[in-house]
Structures are given as C-alpha cells and as structure tokens.
Amino acid sequence: MAKVVQFQQVGGPEVLEVVEVDAPTPGPGQLAVSVEAAGVNPVDRKLRSGIRPLPGDGPWRTGSDGAGIVLAVGEGVDGFREGDPVAFFGAVGAYATDVVLDADRVFLRPAGVSAAQGAALGIPAGTAYQALRSLGIREDDTLLIHGGSGAVGQAAIQFAVLFGAHVIATTSDARADRVRDLGAEPVRYGDGLTGRVLDAAPDGVSAILDCAGADGVLETSIELLDDKSRIATIVIGAKADELGLRAFAGGSAKPLTPQQLAWRAEAMPVALALMAAGYFDVELGAQFSLDEAGAAQTANDSGAPGKLLIAP
Ligand SMILES: NC(=O)c1ccc[n+]([C@@H]2O[C@H](COP(=O)([O-])OP(=O)(O)OC[C@H]3O[C@@H](n4cnc5c(N)ncnc54)[C@H](OP(=O)(O)O)[C@@H]3O)[C@@H](O)[C@H]2O)c1
C-alpha cells in the first residue's frame, strides 16, 4: 500500500487528508518512485484553496516536485534502474510515499545532491530559468528581481548571475544576507523602493522579474523601466495583462508557450548538474510529515524561510 495526501473539496488546510491507496505501478514510458522528499510550493495552497482552478472533479492530490528512489521501471524506459536516486517535477500528488510519473519528468540525482535538495528544484528552478530565458537576460543586463529571497527568487538570482547579469533583488532585512551571498545586491522591499533601486543602480535597470506579487510592485517596475517587454511577473498575471506587461501564467489569460514549457523542463537537469558542481544552491527549510501537509502549506504562506518539504 501507499499513502497520498488528497482533498475532496477546496478549502482551508483542514481539507487535506492522508489516505491509503494501492501502490502504483508504472505504465509504458513511466517510472514509479519511492518519495523521500516533496517540495511545498505556494501553488499547492492556491490550488487547495480555490485561488487557482483545479482540473476535473476531486479528489485531487497535491504536490508536484519531489525526489526519491526508483522503485520500478515501465516498459520502454531507458536510462533508469530500480534503486536509482532521482528528482522529478510535474507529478500529480508528490505529497505521497510513492508516485508514478512520465519518465521525461524524472532525472538522475548526481552524487552529492540530497533528496531534499532535489525536491526543492522543480517549480522554483523551472520558473526562474524560463522567466530569465524569456526575458533574454544576458551579461550586459542590470536585472531587478522582486522577491529575491524566496524560492523562485533565489533560483533566479543564481541563474542570472551565471548568465553574467548584474542583479539587484528585493528582500526583507532578515533575508538580505542570503540574497547577498547568492551574488545579488539586496534592496529592502516596501515604501520608497524606487529610490533605493536607483541608489543601487544609478544608470537604471534593464529588466525586471517580479517573484513577489506584492502591492505596488508592477507600478514601481513601470516607474523604473520604460520597456514593458522586459518587465514580467510570475504572480499577478491578470494585472500584468491589464498593464501591458509580460506574465508567465500566475493567473494571466496567456498560457505558457511550448518554448516556455520546454525551458521549464530543461531547468531541472541544468540545476542538478550545476548543484553537483557547486554552482547552484537551495536554502532548505523545515520538514513536515504527510499528516502535517496543511501546516506546511500554512507555514509557506506565512513566509517561513527556506524550501519547506514533506518527508513521508
Ligand atoms: N507563474 C508561475 O508559474 C509560478 C511558479 C512559481 C511560483 N509562482 C508564484 O511566485 C510567488 C513566489 O513563489 P516562491 O515559491 O518563491 O515563494 P516564497 O519562497 O514564499 O517567496 C516569497 C517571496 O516574496 C517576498 N515578499 C513577501 N512579502 C513581500 C512584499 N510585501 N514585497 C515584496 N516581496 C515580498 C518574500 O520576501 P521575504 O521572505 O524576504 O519577506 C519572498 O522573497 C508565489 O506567489 C507563487 O505562487 C508562480
């Protein structure tokens, strides 16, 4: 038997329940993975609470990112063996003891990359990498990242620094050292942000990525940069649509393009390789059991530092 976290109706954290199901077996082109850690992402809570639309009818399983050990290899899958350490993205129900998913969403975890680190990559690294590729970030850019201390923001800082850009990233005072350690210039978010960014970048910024979605971030961004094609949000897509800015979903009416989806998929092997070589890092936070999945989502929504994980 396997255990999965699911919910029958949208609502608060109390709608999440742990149920026992038959251990899943992989079909052709699939792998079964024993989950050692699943990443908690803000979208998990947004789907559970009805802020983002759910597909079809319930019950719905929760969590998409994780890492663990290959349990079984489906017909036609090459390159994996039972017992291989792996990380994955795009699962339906990663908060579980076992998961089955298409093999093209699973990647071998190099030596030195723990299950916790691998589980922290999927959505944050995929979104950050795709957003920077879509904005065409390169070495002559001065990039402003709103929410540089979050999971997506930290990934974005690291990719942008590797692309050679000068990076300024907004943060609370408490997280400024982490942002600096990753290679960005920290700037406190909140009232007066425009002035602080211009102090840090007297010649202005050439691209802006919003990973925070807080009140006023898009208005501040328009004050700082005339070129709307180089201002993007991943959080408040509907507002970006109204303002003529770019959005990579986050509630935008414009779905991700095939190229953008391809960049999201490309990010995980890139991040795993960089991490194994010591060029990419994730900040790990608290770990929760399957029974504590609601508490984990609430902690994520309350700004708990680091990547929160479910360890079944
Ligand atoms: N469109 C997509 O495909 C997509 C993909 C991934 C994530 N997202 C969305 O992107 C957002 C970030 O995700 P995440 O996983 O990085 O979340 P996270 O780890 O919880 O990070 C949240 C960030 O927001 C910052 N923040 C909080 N209050 C702020 C304020 N008033 N002004 C400016 N920044 C503020 C936090 O800074 P401090 O911690 O320093 O306070 C932190 O850097 C979420 O809304 C998520 O749903 C969208």
PDB file of N, CA and C in Angstrom, residues 105 172 300:
ATOM      1  N   ARG A 105       9.937  13.431 -16.921  1.00  0.00           N
ATOM      2  CA  ARG A 105       9.906  14.407 -15.822  1.00  0.00           C
ATOM      3  C   ARG A 105      10.813  13.986 -14.662  1.00  0.00           C
ATOM      4  N   SER A 172      13.267  41.214   2.537  1.00  0.00           N
ATOM      5  CA  SER A 172      13.142  41.762   3.889  1.00  0.00           C
ATOM      6  C   SER A 172      14.556  41.927   4.447  1.00  0.00           C
ATOM      7  N   ASN A 300       4.348  27.980   4.662  1.00  0.00           N
ATOM      8  CA  ASN A 300       4.860  28.563   3.412  1.00  0.00           C
ATOM      9  C   ASN A 300       4.163  29.900   3.132  1.00  0.00           C
TER      10      ASN A 300
END
